[in-house]
Short mmCIF file of C-alpha atoms in Angstrom, two decimals:
data_model
loop_
_atom_site.label_atom_id
_atom_site.label_comp_id
_atom_site.label_asym_id
_atom_site.label_seq_id
_atom_site.Cartn_x
_atom_site.Cartn_y
_atom_site.Cartn_z
CA MET A 1 -2.20 -26.42 44.62
CA ASN A 2 -0.51 -23.05 44.97
CA VAL A 3 -3.25 -20.65 46.01
CA PHE A 4 -1.09 -17.55 45.62
CA SER A 5 -0.14 -18.34 42.04
CA ASN A 6 -3.80 -18.94 41.29
CA CYS A 7 -4.70 -15.52 42.63
CA VAL A 8 -2.01 -13.92 40.52
CA GLN A 9 -3.26 -15.82 37.53
CA ASP A 10 -6.85 -14.74 38.15
CA ASP A 11 -5.82 -11.10 38.55
CA TYR A 12 -3.75 -11.39 35.45
CA PHE A 13 -6.67 -12.73 33.43
CA TYR A 14 -8.97 -10.10 34.91
CA LEU A 15 -6.57 -7.32 33.93
CA MET A 16 -6.07 -8.80 30.48
CA SER A 17 -9.80 -9.01 29.97
CA GLU A 18 -10.30 -5.39 31.02
CA ALA A 19 -7.50 -4.20 28.73
CA ARG A 20 -8.94 -6.23 25.90
CA GLU A 21 -12.42 -4.85 26.46
CA LYS A 22 -11.01 -1.31 26.42
CA ARG A 23 -9.12 -2.06 23.24
CA ILE A 24 -12.21 -3.47 21.53
CA LEU A 25 -14.31 -0.45 22.57
CA GLU A 26 -11.64 1.94 21.28
CA VAL A 27 -11.41 0.14 17.97
CA GLN A 28 -15.19 0.10 17.66
CA SER A 29 -15.44 3.81 18.42
CA ASN A 30 -13.11 4.50 15.50
CA ARG A 31 -14.84 2.31 12.94
CA GLN A 32 -15.83 4.43 9.94
CA ARG A 33 -19.41 3.33 9.29
CA ASP A 34 -19.70 5.46 6.15
CA LEU A 35 -16.69 3.95 4.39
CA THR A 36 -16.52 0.55 2.72
CA VAL A 37 -14.55 -1.54 0.25
CA VAL A 38 -16.11 -3.67 -2.50
CA LEU A 39 -14.02 -6.41 -4.11
CA GLU A 40 -15.42 -7.46 -7.49
CA ASN A 41 -14.30 -10.92 -8.60
CA VAL A 42 -11.02 -10.78 -6.71
CA TRP A 43 -9.94 -14.39 -6.41
CA ASP A 44 -6.47 -14.55 -4.94
CA PRO A 45 -6.96 -15.39 -1.23
CA HIS A 46 -3.67 -13.64 -0.36
CA ASN A 47 -4.87 -10.43 -1.96
CA ILE A 48 -8.24 -10.63 -0.22
CA SER A 49 -6.46 -11.23 3.08
CA ALA A 50 -4.13 -8.29 2.61
CA VAL A 51 -7.11 -6.06 1.77
CA LEU A 52 -8.95 -7.18 4.91
CA ARG A 53 -5.92 -6.34 7.04
CA SER A 54 -5.74 -2.86 5.50
CA CYS A 55 -9.49 -2.38 6.08
CA ASP A 56 -9.13 -3.29 9.74
CA ALA A 57 -6.05 -1.07 10.06
CA VAL A 58 -7.83 2.11 8.91
CA GLY A 59 -11.09 1.40 10.73
CA ILE A 60 -13.36 -0.07 8.06
CA GLN A 61 -15.98 -2.41 9.49
CA GLU A 62 -17.98 -3.62 6.47
CA VAL A 63 -16.52 -5.21 3.35
CA PHE A 64 -18.46 -6.41 0.30
CA ILE A 65 -17.14 -9.40 -1.65
CA LEU A 66 -18.90 -9.63 -5.01
CA SER A 67 -18.48 -12.78 -7.12
CA THR A 68 -20.47 -12.59 -10.34
CA HIS A 69 -18.67 -15.46 -12.09
CA SER A 70 -19.24 -18.06 -9.43
CA GLN A 71 -21.75 -19.01 -6.77
CA LYS A 72 -18.91 -20.06 -4.50
CA VAL A 73 -17.93 -17.80 -1.63
CA SER A 74 -14.40 -16.47 -2.26
CA LYS A 75 -11.78 -18.12 -0.10
CA LEU A 76 -9.93 -15.99 2.37
CA GLY A 77 -6.22 -16.65 2.93
CA LYS A 78 -5.90 -18.67 6.12
CA LYS A 79 -2.74 -17.12 7.49
CA SER A 80 -3.23 -13.41 7.30
CA SER A 81 -6.99 -13.06 7.22
CA ALA A 82 -7.64 -15.19 10.26
CA GLY A 83 -7.01 -12.19 12.46
CA ALA A 84 -8.61 -9.44 10.41
CA ALA A 85 -11.65 -11.30 9.04
CA LYS A 86 -13.06 -12.15 12.44
CA TRP A 87 -13.22 -8.47 13.35
CA LEU A 88 -14.93 -7.38 10.12
CA THR A 89 -18.46 -7.71 8.78
CA ILE A 90 -18.11 -9.40 5.39
CA HIS A 91 -21.05 -9.43 2.96
CA HIS A 92 -20.95 -11.92 0.09
CA TYR A 93 -22.94 -11.11 -3.06
CA PHE A 94 -23.28 -12.99 -6.35
CA ASP A 95 -25.47 -10.48 -8.18
CA LEU A 96 -24.03 -7.12 -9.24
CA HIS A 97 -27.31 -5.19 -9.17
CA GLU A 98 -28.37 -6.60 -5.82
CA CYS A 99 -25.01 -5.62 -4.37
CA PHE A 100 -25.10 -2.09 -5.81
CA GLU A 101 -28.67 -1.58 -4.55
CA VAL A 102 -27.45 -2.24 -1.03
CA LEU A 103 -24.44 0.05 -1.59
CA ARG A 104 -26.71 2.85 -2.91
CA ASN A 105 -28.86 2.66 0.19
CA LYS A 106 -25.94 2.75 2.60
CA TYR A 107 -23.40 5.09 0.98
CA SER A 108 -23.71 8.50 -0.71
CA ARG A 109 -21.06 7.86 -3.38
CA ILE A 110 -19.66 4.84 -5.20
CA TYR A 111 -16.26 5.17 -6.88
CA SER A 112 -14.53 2.50 -8.95
CA THR A 113 -10.84 2.01 -9.65
CA ARG A 114 -10.78 1.94 -13.41
CA LEU A 115 -8.58 3.38 -16.10
CA ALA A 116 -11.19 5.22 -18.12
CA GLU A 117 -11.12 8.48 -19.99
CA LYS A 118 -12.70 10.40 -17.14
CA VAL A 119 -10.76 9.34 -14.13
CA TYR A 120 -9.80 11.23 -10.99
CA SER A 121 -6.62 10.90 -9.00
CA VAL A 122 -7.30 9.31 -5.62
CA TYR A 123 -5.82 12.49 -4.14
CA ASP A 124 -8.49 14.64 -5.78
CA ILE A 125 -11.49 12.84 -4.30
CA ASP A 126 -13.13 13.82 -1.03
CA LEU A 127 -12.77 10.59 0.89
CA THR A 128 -14.26 12.00 4.07
CA GLN A 129 -17.77 11.70 2.62
CA SER A 130 -19.91 8.56 2.81
CA VAL A 131 -18.33 6.40 0.12
CA ALA A 132 -17.99 2.85 -1.23
CA LEU A 133 -14.73 2.11 -3.08
CA VAL A 134 -14.86 -0.66 -5.69
CA PHE A 135 -11.73 -2.63 -6.63
CA GLY A 136 -11.63 -5.10 -9.49
CA ASN A 137 -9.73 -8.30 -9.96
CA GLU A 138 -6.07 -8.80 -10.75
CA LYS A 139 -6.59 -9.39 -14.47
CA ASP A 140 -9.47 -7.27 -15.73
CA GLY A 141 -10.00 -4.61 -13.08
CA VAL A 142 -13.51 -3.37 -12.30
CA SER A 143 -16.08 -4.51 -14.88
CA PRO A 144 -17.70 -1.95 -17.23
CA GLU A 145 -21.07 -2.81 -15.65
CA ALA A 146 -19.85 -1.96 -12.15
CA ALA A 147 -18.11 1.18 -13.43
CA ASN A 148 -21.35 2.29 -15.12
CA LEU A 149 -23.24 1.92 -11.88
CA SER A 150 -20.65 4.02 -10.06
CA ASP A 151 -20.49 7.80 -9.66
CA GLY A 152 -16.97 8.02 -11.04
CA ASN A 153 -13.65 6.33 -11.57
CA PHE A 154 -10.41 6.95 -9.79
CA SER A 155 -6.86 5.78 -10.07
CA ILE A 156 -3.56 5.93 -8.23
CA PRO A 157 -0.97 8.07 -10.04
CA GLN A 158 1.94 6.05 -11.40
CA ILE A 159 4.85 7.86 -12.98
CA GLY A 160 7.24 4.96 -13.52
CA MET A 161 7.94 2.68 -16.45
CA ILE A 162 5.64 -0.03 -15.16
CA SER A 163 1.97 0.70 -14.60
CA SER A 164 0.46 -2.07 -12.59
CA LEU A 165 0.27 -1.97 -8.85
CA ASN A 166 -0.91 -5.11 -7.09
CA ILE A 167 -4.59 -4.94 -6.00
CA SER A 168 -3.68 -5.17 -2.30
CA VAL A 169 -1.13 -2.37 -2.69
CA ALA A 170 -3.57 -0.17 -4.66
CA CYS A 171 -6.24 -0.76 -2.04
CA ALA A 172 -3.90 -0.01 0.88
CA VAL A 173 -2.70 3.25 -0.71
CA THR A 174 -6.32 4.30 -1.28
CA LEU A 175 -7.46 3.35 2.22
CA TYR A 176 -4.57 5.20 3.85
CA GLU A 177 -5.47 8.29 1.85
CA CYS A 178 -8.95 7.86 3.36
CA TYR A 179 -7.29 7.60 6.78
CA ARG A 180 -5.16 10.71 6.19
CA GLN A 181 -8.11 12.83 5.03
CA ARG A 182 -10.43 11.59 7.77
CA SER A 183 -7.80 11.94 10.45
CA ALA A 184 -7.11 15.53 9.38
CA LYS A 185 -10.85 16.23 9.63
CA GLY A 186 -11.03 14.74 13.14
CA LEU A 187 -13.22 11.82 12.15
CA TYR A 188 -11.35 9.43 14.39
CA ALA A 189 -11.92 9.53 18.14
CA LYS A 190 -9.15 11.31 19.97
CA ASN A 191 -8.73 8.62 22.58
CA VAL A 192 -7.58 6.08 20.06
CA GLU A 193 -4.42 4.25 21.00
CA SER A 194 -2.82 3.53 17.69
CA ASN A 195 0.45 1.68 17.58
CA LEU A 196 2.38 4.93 17.45
CA MET B 1 7.74 -8.03 -51.39
CA ASN B 2 5.16 -5.35 -50.64
CA VAL B 3 7.14 -2.10 -50.49
CA PHE B 4 4.20 -0.07 -49.18
CA SER B 5 3.55 -2.31 -46.22
CA ASN B 6 7.25 -2.18 -45.43
CA CYS B 7 7.15 1.60 -45.36
CA VAL B 8 4.17 1.53 -43.05
CA GLN B 9 5.94 -0.92 -40.81
CA ASP B 10 9.10 1.22 -40.71
CA ASP B 11 7.09 4.33 -39.88
CA TYR B 12 5.24 2.41 -37.22
CA PHE B 13 8.46 1.26 -35.61
CA TYR B 14 9.93 4.75 -35.88
CA LEU B 15 6.87 6.23 -34.18
CA MET B 16 6.89 3.55 -31.50
CA SER B 17 10.55 4.19 -30.83
CA GLU B 18 9.99 7.94 -30.56
CA ALA B 19 7.08 7.47 -28.19
CA ARG B 20 9.11 5.08 -26.09
CA GLU B 21 12.05 7.48 -25.98
CA LYS B 22 9.71 10.28 -24.89
CA ARG B 23 8.24 8.05 -22.21
CA ILE B 24 11.67 7.10 -20.89
CA LEU B 25 12.81 10.74 -20.81
CA GLU B 26 9.64 11.76 -18.96
CA VAL B 27 10.05 8.99 -16.41
CA GLN B 28 13.71 9.90 -15.95
CA SER B 29 12.91 13.59 -15.48
CA ASN B 30 10.59 12.63 -12.62
CA ARG B 31 12.97 10.34 -10.80
CA GLN B 32 13.47 11.57 -7.24
CA ARG B 33 17.24 11.37 -6.80
CA ASP B 34 17.06 12.38 -3.13
CA LEU B 35 14.67 9.62 -2.09
CA THR B 36 15.54 5.96 -1.60
CA VAL B 37 14.35 2.75 0.00
CA VAL B 38 16.55 0.37 2.01
CA LEU B 39 15.39 -3.20 2.57
CA GLU B 40 17.18 -4.83 5.50
CA ASN B 41 17.11 -8.63 5.41
CA VAL B 42 13.84 -8.82 3.52
CA TRP B 43 13.82 -12.30 2.03
CA ASP B 44 10.46 -12.94 0.41
CA PRO B 45 11.00 -12.40 -3.35
CA HIS B 46 7.32 -11.45 -3.78
CA ASN B 47 7.64 -8.71 -1.18
CA ILE B 48 10.84 -7.39 -2.74
CA SER B 49 9.17 -7.40 -6.15
CA ALA B 50 6.14 -5.54 -4.88
CA VAL B 51 8.39 -2.95 -3.22
CA LEU B 52 10.33 -2.46 -6.47
CA ARG B 53 7.09 -1.86 -8.36
CA SER B 54 6.03 0.75 -5.81
CA CYS B 55 9.46 2.41 -6.04
CA ASP B 56 9.20 2.64 -9.82
CA ALA B 57 5.61 3.90 -9.56
CA VAL B 58 6.48 6.92 -7.37
CA GLY B 59 9.73 7.76 -9.17
CA ILE B 60 12.42 6.22 -6.99
CA GLN B 61 15.53 5.26 -8.97
CA GLU B 62 17.92 3.77 -6.41
CA VAL B 63 17.12 0.94 -4.01
CA PHE B 64 19.44 -0.57 -1.41
CA ILE B 65 19.11 -4.26 -0.57
CA LEU B 66 21.01 -5.04 2.63
CA SER B 67 21.58 -8.68 3.61
CA THR B 68 23.58 -8.98 6.82
CA HIS B 69 22.74 -12.63 7.50
CA SER B 70 23.91 -13.98 4.19
CA GLN B 71 26.44 -13.32 1.48
CA LYS B 72 23.90 -14.33 -1.13
CA VAL B 73 22.21 -11.67 -3.19
CA SER B 74 18.47 -11.64 -2.37
CA LYS B 75 16.32 -13.19 -5.04
CA LEU B 76 13.82 -10.99 -6.81
CA GLY B 77 10.45 -12.44 -7.71
CA LYS B 78 10.55 -13.37 -11.39
CA LYS B 79 7.03 -12.43 -12.33
CA SER B 80 6.47 -8.97 -11.00
CA SER B 81 9.98 -7.61 -10.63
CA ALA B 82 11.10 -8.39 -14.15
CA GLY B 83 9.53 -5.16 -15.31
CA ALA B 84 10.39 -2.86 -12.42
CA ALA B 85 13.88 -4.14 -11.56
CA LYS B 86 15.31 -3.44 -14.99
CA TRP B 87 14.40 0.24 -14.68
CA LEU B 88 15.88 0.67 -11.20
CA THR B 89 19.43 0.92 -9.85
CA ILE B 90 19.71 -1.78 -7.20
CA HIS B 91 22.65 -1.76 -4.76
CA HIS B 92 23.38 -4.94 -2.83
CA TYR B 93 25.22 -4.66 0.50
CA PHE B 94 26.23 -7.28 3.04
CA ASP B 95 27.69 -4.98 5.68
CA LEU B 96 25.44 -2.67 7.67
CA HIS B 97 28.04 0.03 8.37
CA GLU B 98 29.27 0.09 4.79
CA CYS B 99 25.71 0.51 3.56
CA PHE B 100 24.90 3.28 6.04
CA GLU B 101 28.11 5.14 5.19
CA VAL B 102 26.97 5.31 1.59
CA LEU B 103 23.49 6.38 2.70
CA ARG B 104 24.94 9.12 4.95
CA ASN B 105 26.91 10.53 2.06
CA LYS B 106 23.97 10.55 -0.34
CA TYR B 107 20.95 11.45 1.81
CA SER B 108 20.37 14.07 4.51
CA ARG B 109 18.12 11.93 6.69
CA ILE B 110 17.71 8.24 7.40
CA TYR B 111 14.45 7.04 8.95
CA SER B 112 13.61 3.49 9.97
CA THR B 113 10.26 1.80 10.32
CA ARG B 114 10.39 0.53 13.85
CA LEU B 115 8.00 0.35 16.74
CA ALA B 116 10.07 2.11 19.37
CA GLU B 117 9.18 4.45 22.17
CA LYS B 118 10.02 7.53 20.15
CA VAL B 119 8.32 6.98 16.88
CA TYR B 120 6.73 9.42 14.45
CA SER B 121 3.68 8.87 12.31
CA VAL B 122 4.63 8.69 8.64
CA TYR B 123 2.25 11.63 8.19
CA ASP B 124 4.27 13.81 10.55
CA ILE B 125 7.59 13.47 8.70
CA ASP B 126 8.75 15.87 6.00
CA LEU B 127 9.22 13.43 3.13
CA THR B 128 10.11 16.14 0.64
CA GLN B 129 13.63 16.39 2.07
CA SER B 130 16.54 14.19 1.01
CA VAL B 131 15.75 10.95 2.80
CA ALA B 132 16.47 7.21 2.96
CA LEU B 133 13.65 5.04 4.30
CA VAL B 134 14.65 1.75 5.92
CA PHE B 135 12.25 -1.20 6.03
CA GLY B 136 12.97 -4.39 7.97
CA ASN B 137 12.09 -7.97 7.31
CA GLU B 138 8.75 -9.69 7.73
CA LYS B 139 9.56 -11.23 11.10
CA ASP B 140 11.79 -8.92 13.10
CA GLY B 141 11.45 -5.52 11.44
CA VAL B 142 14.44 -3.17 11.25
CA SER B 143 17.35 -4.31 13.48
CA PRO B 144 18.26 -2.27 16.59
CA GLU B 145 21.67 -1.61 14.95
CA ALA B 146 20.12 -0.07 11.86
CA ALA B 147 17.63 1.89 13.98
CA ASN B 148 20.49 3.27 16.10
CA LEU B 149 22.27 4.47 12.99
CA SER B 150 19.10 6.23 11.79
CA ASP B 151 17.89 9.74 12.61
CA GLY B 152 14.51 8.53 13.81
CA ASN B 153 11.83 5.89 13.64
CA PHE B 154 8.46 6.10 12.00
CA SER B 155 5.39 3.96 11.73
CA ILE B 156 2.11 3.76 9.87
CA PRO B 157 -0.88 4.39 12.14
CA GLN B 158 -3.05 1.33 12.66
CA ILE B 159 -6.27 1.65 14.59
CA GLY B 160 -7.73 -1.81 14.07
CA MET B 161 -7.64 -5.00 16.10
CA ILE B 162 -4.71 -6.41 14.12
CA SER B 163 -1.42 -4.54 14.01
CA SER B 164 0.69 -6.00 11.29
CA LEU B 165 0.67 -4.66 7.77
CA ASN B 166 2.60 -6.61 5.17
CA ILE B 167 6.03 -5.10 4.37
CA SER B 168 5.06 -4.40 0.75
CA VAL B 169 1.84 -2.69 1.88
CA ALA B 170 3.65 -0.64 4.56
CA CYS B 171 6.26 0.39 2.02
CA ALA B 172 3.67 1.36 -0.61
CA VAL B 173 1.69 3.47 1.86
CA THR B 174 4.89 5.26 2.91
CA LEU B 175 6.08 5.82 -0.65
CA TYR B 176 2.73 7.20 -1.76
CA GLU B 177 2.82 9.62 1.17
CA CYS B 178 6.21 10.69 -0.24
CA TYR B 179 4.53 11.07 -3.64
CA ARG B 180 1.65 13.10 -2.21
CA GLN B 181 3.91 15.49 -0.29
CA ARG B 182 6.38 15.89 -3.16
CA SER B 183 3.65 16.32 -5.72
CA ALA B 184 2.02 19.04 -3.61
CA LYS B 185 5.40 20.79 -3.45
CA GLY B 186 5.84 20.61 -7.22
CA LEU B 187 8.80 18.25 -7.11
CA TYR B 188 7.57 16.27 -10.08
CA ALA B 189 7.93 17.70 -13.56
CA LYS B 190 4.68 19.13 -14.86
CA ASN B 191 4.91 17.40 -18.22
CA VAL B 192 4.60 13.97 -16.70
CA GLU B 193 2.04 11.73 -18.29
CA SER B 194 0.86 9.59 -15.46
CA ASN B 195 -1.75 6.98 -16.10
CA LEU B 196 -4.51 9.33 -15.02
#
């Protein structure tokens, strides 16, 4: 047995552990407790996974997965969610009203992505307030019932020939607008070590 | 033969055609000729398709697809690109220097997404100037050669436990920051009918 190499190994693990603990504390200190994402009947595991990665990336801790058409818990993509999902708090709901009651108690505003007559641009909403953002599924978008229970609808401007951004792309663009607004307002701790 | 119904049909088609022509002219008037995306060795057709949809959505007309490891033209995902690709001008290159020479002649700045020592946040770059934005592949990112030929590197802040956004998500977030900055500066025509 090589005692020296064991010592080095132990030190190495100790240092790793300390760095990891620091990293976890930093990430936790930047979690935005008053910001959440609700996925209504989103089925594609790859899309759910991509959304979870975006949530983790901008500091969202709690995610609501609402499945009103099935009593089965939505599957998460194995590959990409494995990392993100284990760091998030994921709530599964099967009843719309039950889910929205919880949202109402925890967040000041609920906004849905929906192409309705009265719809705001995502850039015109104050995303620094306490808010839950509802995204619908790939085919039908947010249901009329969920939209009716919300405080307003918003959309991402599209000025091209095609008007259909993927749900994971739409969600990421929205969440990074949250990040930009919140960052500008100093809502993230200054000691954060981002990957920049 | 019902003459009346034929008239109605003709009028309908005429009106449709006029509306479509108007739509195309509006979209064209909002195309940002001094903004482009370069995909270096991005292979996944789904990712390329998603990027093309984001390009179309924010008004990018020209896209450069650079494949230095193969002489085969990268495949575009059938499903989602069919719509976007036909409205874009896609340039395929197989030689890095040839591609960058063209970029240098057409755009004032070239920025690469790369995690290097000197890297800007996407939110700290002036994206209203004439600029080409280079994105690398899913595994290795932008090559050191491409980064060396660029004017700087940028990244999207990530403050979560996982640090790896999908290429299509990273590209969409960047392009919508371009949209936000350019929109605020009035670089889009005011008569645009977005989907808001």
